[in-house]
Amino acid sequence: MDGQAIETQGRSESLSRRARIADRPIRVKPDQSGVVTDGVKHSMNPFCEIAVEEAVKMKEKKLIKEVVAVSCGPQQAQETIRTALAMGADRGIHVEVTGKDYENLGPLQVAKIFAALAKKEEAQLVILGKQAIDDDCNQTGQMTAALLDWPQGTFASEVTMEGDKLKVVREIDGGLETIKINIPAVLTADLRLNTPRYATLPNIMKAKKKKIANMKPADLSVDIVSRLEVLKVEEPPQREAGMKVETVEDLVAKLKEGGTI
Amino acid sequence: MAALFKARKALALCVNGIRRLSQLAELPETHQILRQTCRDYADRELSPIAGRLDKEHSYPGKQILDLGAMGVMAIEVPEDLGGAGMDYLAYSVAMEEISRGCASTGVVVSVNNSLYIGPILKFGTEEQKNEWITPFSTGEKVGCFALSEPGNGSDAGAASTLAHQEGDEWVLNGTKAWITNSWDASATVVFATTDKKLKHKGISAFLIPMPHPGLSLGKKEDKLGIRASSTANIILEDCRIPLSNMLGPRGAGFKIAMQTLDSGRIGIASQALGIAQASLDCAADYAHKRCAFGSPIGKLQGIQFKLADMAVAIESARLLTWKAASLRDSQKPFTKEAAMAKLAASEAATFCSHQAIQILGGMGYVTDMPAERHYRDARITEIYEGTSEIQRLVIAGQVLKEYQQ
């Protein structure tokens, strides 16, 4: 939902996406306009963690020169960027979005910010988590690629350099699909791409000295007004008690009765 | 002019004081990230296996290697010696989170950091630091600390292990008891009497590699808790080591031991906090889920009072521990505060784990839930690295000194 890092490859830098998501438990706001986020502890989106890890790995393999971690959101987003720095990113960019703007920040707005940053930083690769686990949109990566008119390798479970192209193995419904795409490109990380490292203490200390640049969406000439209006957010219905039946015939009868079949 | 200078100094002291106080109220950002990192590691890699490690009495070798790679096995050691180069507040935070996952792993980490590396870092020569610290920063090797003997624990000055010089070697004879990490260690700091007439001023510290001729291990103790860490006697029979293996000056052994234990207390206090917190986590979670008399038991005041008392015990012990660590980091005297922290935290651990079993009822008594393991793990924290009775003597000594006429 917020915070993305772009990773770039080759000559330039890599920006990796990082979203902040709330740790459970979650309650719906009384006015049904969203969920309560005040006082709820947030942490890095797990798929974004995998994205950061992939970028750092690529840097260690000398495939990319620099990893830049980006997050869009309020002041607390800096914590998440610091964690990425502790994992091995070189510097961070915090795009500050607060209050109502932040609540309405959706994939399209974030994608616009990322596209603008990718151009500004002359990034060669943008790596994001495939989706944020709070809204499960799974749109930002694809939209970013479209805005930049770059190829995309989404749901990546394996990424390798082959010559001057990227070979991406994607996890799709039918199994695994392997594609070759040109650079610059956008990748989104799936679960099995890697296992994120635990930040080492020396790196946590070093992260203190790494720079995080601050900017606003306006600085990138990005308009973050949402085209969507959330009408209502409600909890799933309470799970009702089930019932036991004696035979298969009873089961079929009950299902017919309830209109299920 | 003088007044202006005094005012500025007062302001500086004030600001420093505020900064330190706020450090207790909320950890600095690096320490928060460290805390989260260690917590994630403990949740994912330690909690799931802690029960099995306890049942099988098995040493968490892989986990110690992981923690070594993270820098947790040598937190205070400068980076050029292979450590993480962080402070004692960081050590306390890391220890608490790791112990919350597995108390046995916690004590292995604590003994390596505070009791083994600690004295070498403070009293060792440059060569000794390179030889005896650097290889022990990675988790590949761990060390231990041999002070107690079958005949004396609290009465450390009565050490009967002897060391005499023969040519260019020290020869040690005696038995050390209750040594944590002994069966998994690659070196030990040993305290032995070099000049019996000088009583406790005649004790010196030595470094012995393990294994080594003349050094053998007793049987592994079958303990109530922290069973994944090994505890055994170390037997020295004509154990010969080079003269260069003496740590610190001759006769300084007792002082080295006492100063080392001061710092070790912060580590054990943190371990106790981790156990106490794990107990509270377990009990509070259960209070939400278990229903009796038509509602979750968390609605009953009897349970609520217990949870409140547990939370207060933990938070106050935690603040004492952070204060002791912060004082040490500022190179200020911290003996009293460290003793207070260890006393408060260990008593909090036994209290909280006891109450957690009570809240869980029958479920607290079986191995399906971790409450019984926390109860068993907590008990030792009131005993080792200075019994609660000794802590009270240390604290009283400091208090009386403050009021000396």
CSV table of N, CA and C in Angstrom, one decimal, chain A residues 31-139:
chain,number,residue,atom,x,y,z
A,31,ASP,N,-16.9,4.1,11.7
A,31,ASP,CA,-17.6,4.7,10.6
A,31,ASP,C,-17.5,3.9,9.3
A,32,GLN,N,-16.9,2.8,9.3
A,32,GLN,CA,-16.7,1.9,8.2
A,32,GLN,C,-16.0,2.5,7.0
A,33,SER,N,-15.1,3.5,7.4
A,33,SER,CA,-14.4,4.1,6.3
A,33,SER,C,-13.0,3.4,6.0
A,34,GLY,N,-12.7,2.5,6.9
A,34,GLY,CA,-11.4,1.9,6.8
A,34,GLY,C,-11.0,1.1,8.0
A,35,VAL,N,-9.8,0.8,8.2
A,35,VAL,CA,-9.3,0.1,9.4
A,35,VAL,C,-8.6,1.0,10.3
A,36,VAL,N,-8.6,0.7,11.6
A,36,VAL,CA,-7.9,1.5,12.6
A,36,VAL,C,-6.4,1.3,12.4
A,37,THR,N,-5.6,2.4,12.2
A,37,THR,CA,-4.2,2.3,12.1
A,37,THR,C,-3.5,3.0,13.3
A,38,ASP,N,-4.2,3.8,14.0
A,38,ASP,CA,-3.5,4.5,15.1
A,38,ASP,C,-3.0,3.5,16.1
A,39,GLY,N,-1.8,3.7,16.5
A,39,GLY,CA,-1.2,2.9,17.6
A,39,GLY,C,-1.0,1.4,17.2
A,40,VAL,N,-1.3,1.1,15.9
A,40,VAL,CA,-1.0,-0.3,15.5
A,40,VAL,C,0.4,-0.4,14.9
A,41,LYS,N,1.1,-1.3,15.4
A,41,LYS,CA,2.5,-1.4,15.0
A,41,LYS,C,2.6,-1.9,13.5
A,42,HIS,N,3.4,-1.2,12.8
A,42,HIS,CA,3.6,-1.5,11.3
A,42,HIS,C,4.9,-2.2,11.1
A,43,SER,N,5.0,-3.0,10.1
A,43,SER,CA,6.3,-3.5,9.8
A,43,SER,C,6.4,-3.7,8.2
A,44,MET,N,7.6,-4.1,7.8
A,44,MET,CA,7.8,-4.2,6.3
A,44,MET,C,6.9,-5.3,5.7
A,45,ASN,N,6.3,-5.0,4.6
A,45,ASN,CA,5.5,-6.0,3.9
A,45,ASN,C,6.5,-7.2,3.5
A,46,PRO,N,6.0,-8.5,3.9
A,46,PRO,CA,6.9,-9.6,3.6
A,46,PRO,C,7.4,-9.7,2.2
A,47,PHE,N,6.6,-9.4,1.2
A,47,PHE,CA,7.0,-9.6,-0.2
A,47,PHE,C,8.1,-8.5,-0.5
A,48,CYS,N,7.9,-7.3,0.1
A,48,CYS,CA,8.9,-6.3,-0.1
A,48,CYS,C,10.2,-6.6,0.5
A,49,GLU,N,10.2,-7.4,1.7
A,49,GLU,CA,11.4,-7.8,2.3
A,49,GLU,C,12.2,-8.7,1.3
A,50,ILE,N,11.4,-9.6,0.6
A,50,ILE,CA,12.0,-10.5,-0.4
A,50,ILE,C,12.6,-9.7,-1.5
A,51,ALA,N,11.9,-8.6,-1.9
A,51,ALA,CA,12.4,-7.7,-3.0
A,51,ALA,C,13.7,-7.1,-2.6
A,52,VAL,N,13.8,-6.6,-1.3
A,52,VAL,CA,15.0,-6.0,-0.9
A,52,VAL,C,16.2,-7.0,-0.9
A,53,GLU,N,15.8,-8.2,-0.4
A,53,GLU,CA,16.9,-9.2,-0.3
A,53,GLU,C,17.4,-9.5,-1.7
A,54,GLU,N,16.5,-9.6,-2.7
A,54,GLU,CA,16.9,-9.9,-4.1
A,54,GLU,C,17.9,-8.8,-4.6
A,55,ALA,N,17.5,-7.6,-4.3
A,55,ALA,CA,18.3,-6.5,-4.8
A,55,ALA,C,19.7,-6.6,-4.1
A,56,VAL,N,19.8,-6.8,-2.8
A,56,VAL,CA,21.0,-6.9,-2.1
A,56,VAL,C,21.9,-8.0,-2.7
A,57,LYS,N,21.2,-9.1,-2.9
A,57,LYS,CA,21.9,-10.3,-3.5
A,57,LYS,C,22.5,-10.0,-4.8
A,58,MET,N,21.7,-9.2,-5.7
A,58,MET,CA,22.2,-8.9,-7.0
A,58,MET,C,23.5,-8.0,-6.9
A,59,LYS,N,23.4,-7.1,-5.9
A,59,LYS,CA,24.6,-6.2,-5.7
A,59,LYS,C,25.8,-7.1,-5.3
A,60,GLU,N,25.5,-8.0,-4.4
A,60,GLU,CA,26.6,-8.9,-3.9
A,60,GLU,C,27.2,-9.7,-5.1
A,61,LYS,N,26.3,-10.0,-6.1
A,61,LYS,CA,26.8,-10.8,-7.2
A,61,LYS,C,27.4,-9.8,-8.3
A,62,LYS,N,27.5,-8.5,-7.9
A,62,LYS,CA,28.0,-7.5,-8.8
A,62,LYS,C,27.2,-7.3,-10.1
A,63,LEU,N,25.9,-7.6,-10.0
A,63,LEU,CA,25.1,-7.4,-11.2
A,63,LEU,C,24.6,-6.0,-11.2
A,64,ILE,N,24.5,-5.4,-10.0
A,64,ILE,CA,24.0,-4.0,-9.9
A,64,ILE,C,25.0,-3.2,-9.0
A,65,LYS,N,25.0,-1.9,-9.2
A,65,LYS,CA,25.9,-1.1,-8.5
A,65,LYS,C,25.4,-0.6,-7.2
A,66,GLU,N,24.1,-0.2,-7.2
A,66,GLU,CA,23.6,0.5,-6.0
A,66,GLU,C,22.1,0.1,-5.8
A,67,VAL,N,21.8,0.0,-4.5
A,67,VAL,CA,20.4,-0.4,-4.2
A,67,VAL,C,19.8,0.8,-3.4
A,68,VAL,N,18.7,1.3,-4.0
A,68,VAL,CA,18.0,2.5,-3.3
A,68,VAL,C,16.7,2.0,-2.8
A,69,ALA,N,16.4,2.1,-1.5
A,69,ALA,CA,15.1,1.7,-0.9
A,69,ALA,C,14.2,2.9,-0.8
A,70,VAL,N,13.0,2.7,-1.3
A,70,VAL,CA,12.0,3.8,-1.3
A,70,VAL,C,10.8,3.4,-0.6
A,71,SER,N,10.2,4.3,0.2
A,71,SER,CA,8.9,4.1,0.8
A,71,SER,C,8.1,5.4,0.8
A,72,CYS,N,6.8,5.2,0.5
A,72,CYS,CA,5.9,6.4,0.5
A,72,CYS,C,5.0,6.3,1.7
A,73,GLY,N,5.0,7.3,2.5
A,73,GLY,CA,4.1,7.3,3.6
A,73,GLY,C,4.5,8.3,4.7
A,74,PRO,N,3.9,8.2,5.9
A,74,PRO,CA,4.2,9.1,6.9
A,74,PRO,C,5.6,9.0,7.5
A,75,GLN,N,5.9,9.7,8.5
A,75,GLN,CA,7.2,9.7,9.1
A,75,GLN,C,7.7,8.3,9.5
A,76,GLN,N,6.8,7.5,10.0
A,76,GLN,CA,7.2,6.2,10.4
A,76,GLN,C,7.8,5.3,9.3
A,77,ALA,N,7.5,5.7,8.1
A,77,ALA,CA,8.0,4.9,6.9
A,77,ALA,C,9.6,4.9,7.0
A,78,GLN,N,10.1,5.9,7.6
A,78,GLN,CA,11.6,5.9,7.7
A,78,GLN,C,12.2,4.7,8.4
A,79,GLU,N,11.4,4.2,9.4
A,79,GLU,CA,11.9,3.0,10.1
A,79,GLU,C,12.0,1.9,9.2
A,80,THR,N,11.0,1.7,8.3
A,80,THR,CA,11.1,0.6,7.4
A,80,THR,C,12.2,0.7,6.4
A,81,ILE,N,12.5,2.0,6.0
A,81,ILE,CA,13.6,2.2,5.1
A,81,ILE,C,14.9,1.9,5.8
A,82,ARG,N,15.0,2.2,7.1
A,82,ARG,CA,16.2,1.9,7.9
A,82,ARG,C,16.5,0.4,7.9
A,83,THR,N,15.4,-0.3,8.1
A,83,THR,CA,15.5,-1.8,8.1
A,83,THR,C,16.1,-2.3,6.8
A,84,ALA,N,15.6,-1.7,5.7
A,84,ALA,CA,16.2,-2.1,4.3
A,84,ALA,C,17.6,-1.7,4.3
A,85,LEU,N,18.0,-0.6,4.8
A,85,LEU,CA,19.4,-0.1,4.8
A,85,LEU,C,20.2,-1.1,5.6
A,86,ALA,N,19.6,-1.6,6.7
A,86,ALA,CA,20.4,-2.6,7.6
A,86,ALA,C,20.5,-3.9,6.9
A,87,MET,N,19.6,-4.2,5.9
A,87,MET,CA,19.8,-5.4,5.1
A,87,MET,C,20.8,-5.3,4.0
A,88,GLY,N,21.2,-4.1,3.7
A,88,GLY,CA,22.2,-3.9,2.7
A,88,GLY,C,21.9,-2.9,1.6
A,89,ALA,N,20.8,-2.2,1.7
A,89,ALA,CA,20.5,-1.2,0.7
A,89,ALA,C,21.5,0.0,0.9
A,90,ASP,N,21.8,0.7,-0.1
A,90,ASP,CA,22.9,1.8,0.0
A,90,ASP,C,22.3,3.1,0.5
A,91,ARG,N,21.2,3.5,0.0
A,91,ARG,CA,20.6,4.7,0.5
A,91,ARG,C,19.0,4.6,0.4
A,92,GLY,N,18.4,5.6,1.0
A,92,GLY,CA,16.9,5.5,1.0
A,92,GLY,C,16.3,6.8,0.5
A,93,ILE,N,15.0,6.7,0.0
A,93,ILE,CA,14.3,7.8,-0.4
A,93,ILE,C,12.9,7.7,0.3
A,94,HIS,N,12.6,8.7,1.1
A,94,HIS,CA,11.3,8.7,1.8
A,94,HIS,C,10.4,9.8,1.1
A,95,VAL,N,9.3,9.3,0.4
A,95,VAL,CA,8.4,10.2,-0.2
A,95,VAL,C,7.3,10.4,0.8
A,96,GLU,N,7.2,11.6,1.3
A,96,GLU,CA,6.3,11.9,2.5
A,96,GLU,C,4.9,12.1,2.0
A,97,VAL,N,4.0,11.2,2.5
A,97,VAL,CA,2.6,11.3,2.3
A,97,VAL,C,1.9,11.1,3.6
A,98,THR,N,1.1,12.1,4.0
A,98,THR,CA,0.5,12.0,5.4
A,98,THR,C,-1.0,12.2,5.3
A,99,GLY,N,-1.6,11.9,6.5
A,99,GLY,CA,-3.0,12.2,6.7
A,99,GLY,C,-4.0,11.6,5.7
A,100,LYS,N,-4.9,12.4,5.3
A,100,LYS,CA,-6.0,11.9,4.3
A,100,LYS,C,-5.3,11.4,3.0
A,101,ASP,N,-4.3,12.1,2.6
A,101,ASP,CA,-3.6,11.7,1.3
A,101,ASP,C,-3.1,10.3,1.5
A,102,TYR,N,-2.6,10.0,2.7
A,102,TYR,CA,-2.0,8.7,2.9
A,102,TYR,C,-3.1,7.6,2.9
A,103,GLU,N,-4.2,7.9,3.6
A,103,GLU,CA,-5.3,7.0,3.7
A,103,GLU,C,-5.8,6.6,2.3
A,104,ASN,N,-5.8,7.6,1.4
A,104,ASN,CA,-6.3,7.4,0.0
A,104,ASN,C,-5.3,7.0,-1.0
A,105,LEU,N,-4.0,6.8,-0.5
A,105,LEU,CA,-2.9,6.4,-1.4
A,105,LEU,C,-3.1,5.0,-1.9
A,106,GLY,N,-3.3,4.9,-3.2
A,106,GLY,CA,-3.5,3.5,-3.8
A,106,GLY,C,-2.4,3.2,-4.8
A,107,PRO,N,-2.5,2.0,-5.4
A,107,PRO,CA,-1.5,1.5,-6.3
A,107,PRO,C,-1.2,2.5,-7.4
A,108,LEU,N,-2.2,3.1,-8.0
A,108,LEU,CA,-1.9,4.0,-9.2
A,108,LEU,C,-1.0,5.2,-8.8
A,109,GLN,N,-1.4,5.8,-7.6
A,109,GLN,CA,-0.6,6.9,-7.1
A,109,GLN,C,0.8,6.5,-6.8
A,110,VAL,N,1.0,5.4,-6.2
A,110,VAL,CA,2.3,4.9,-5.8
A,110,VAL,C,3.1,4.6,-7.1
A,111,ALA,N,2.4,4.0,-8.1
A,111,ALA,CA,3.1,3.6,-9.3
A,111,ALA,C,3.6,4.9,-10.0
A,112,LYS,N,2.8,5.9,-10.0
A,112,LYS,CA,3.2,7.2,-10.6
A,112,LYS,C,4.4,7.7,-9.9
A,113,ILE,N,4.4,7.7,-8.6
A,113,ILE,CA,5.6,8.1,-7.8
A,113,ILE,C,6.8,7.3,-8.2
A,114,PHE,N,6.7,6.0,-8.3
A,114,PHE,CA,7.8,5.2,-8.6
A,114,PHE,C,8.3,5.4,-10.0
A,115,ALA,N,7.4,5.6,-11.0
A,115,ALA,CA,7.8,5.8,-12.3
A,115,ALA,C,8.6,7.1,-12.4
A,116,ALA,N,8.1,8.1,-11.7
A,116,ALA,CA,8.8,9.4,-11.7
A,116,ALA,C,10.2,9.3,-11.1
A,117,LEU,N,10.3,8.5,-10.0
A,117,LEU,CA,11.6,8.3,-9.3
A,117,LEU,C,12.5,7.5,-10.2
A,118,ALA,N,12.0,6.5,-10.8
A,118,ALA,CA,12.8,5.6,-11.7
A,118,ALA,C,13.5,6.5,-12.8
A,119,LYS,N,12.7,7.4,-13.3
A,119,LYS,CA,13.2,8.3,-14.4
A,119,LYS,C,14.3,9.2,-13.8
A,120,LYS,N,13.9,9.8,-12.6
A,120,LYS,CA,14.8,10.8,-12.0
A,120,LYS,C,16.1,10.2,-11.6
A,121,GLU,N,16.1,8.9,-11.0
A,121,GLU,CA,17.3,8.3,-10.5
A,121,GLU,C,18.0,7.5,-11.7
A,122,GLU,N,17.4,7.5,-12.9
A,122,GLU,CA,18.0,6.7,-14.0
A,122,GLU,C,18.2,5.3,-13.6
A,123,ALA,N,17.1,4.8,-12.9
A,123,ALA,CA,17.2,3.4,-12.5
A,123,ALA,C,17.0,2.4,-13.7
A,124,GLN,N,17.6,1.3,-13.5
A,124,GLN,CA,17.6,0.3,-14.6
A,124,GLN,C,16.6,-0.9,-14.2
A,125,LEU,N,16.3,-1.0,-12.9
A,125,LEU,CA,15.5,-2.1,-12.4
A,125,LEU,C,14.7,-1.6,-11.3
A,126,VAL,N,13.4,-1.9,-11.3
A,126,VAL,CA,12.5,-1.6,-10.2
A,126,VAL,C,12.0,-3.0,-9.6
A,127,ILE,N,12.3,-3.2,-8.4
A,127,ILE,CA,11.9,-4.5,-7.8
A,127,ILE,C,10.9,-4.2,-6.7
A,128,LEU,N,9.7,-4.8,-6.7
A,128,LEU,CA,8.7,-4.6,-5.7
A,128,LEU,C,8.2,-5.9,-5.2
A,129,GLY,N,7.5,-5.9,-4.0
A,129,GLY,CA,6.9,-7.1,-3.6
A,129,GLY,C,5.7,-7.3,-4.5
A,130,LYS,N,5.2,-8.5,-4.7
A,130,LYS,CA,4.1,-8.7,-5.7
A,130,LYS,C,2.9,-8.0,-5.3
A,131,GLN,N,2.6,-8.0,-4.0
A,131,GLN,CA,1.4,-7.3,-3.4
A,131,GLN,C,1.7,-7.0,-2.0
A,132,ALA,N,0.9,-6.0,-1.5
A,132,ALA,CA,0.9,-5.7,0.0
A,132,ALA,C,-0.1,-6.6,0.6
A,133,ILE,N,0.3,-7.2,1.8
A,133,ILE,CA,-0.6,-8.2,2.4
A,133,ILE,C,-1.8,-7.5,3.2
A,134,ASP,N,-1.8,-6.2,3.1
A,134,ASP,CA,-3.0,-5.6,3.8
A,134,ASP,C,-4.1,-5.4,2.7
A,135,ASP,N,-3.8,-4.9,1.6
A,135,ASP,CA,-4.9,-4.7,0.6
A,135,ASP,C,-4.9,-5.7,-0.5
A,136,ASP,N,-3.8,-6.5,-0.6
A,136,ASP,CA,-3.7,-7.6,-1.7
A,136,ASP,C,-4.0,-7.1,-3.1
A,137,CYS,N,-3.7,-5.8,-3.4
A,137,CYS,CA,-4.0,-5.3,-4.7
A,137,CYS,C,-3.3,-5.9,-5.8
A,138,ASN,N,-2.0,-6.1,-5.7
A,138,ASN,CA,-1.2,-6.8,-6.7
A,138,ASN,C,-1.3,-5.9,-8.0
A,139,GLN,N,-1.1,-4.6,-7.9
A,139,GLN,CA,-1.3,-3.7,-9.1
A,139,GLN,C,-0.1,-2.8,-9.3
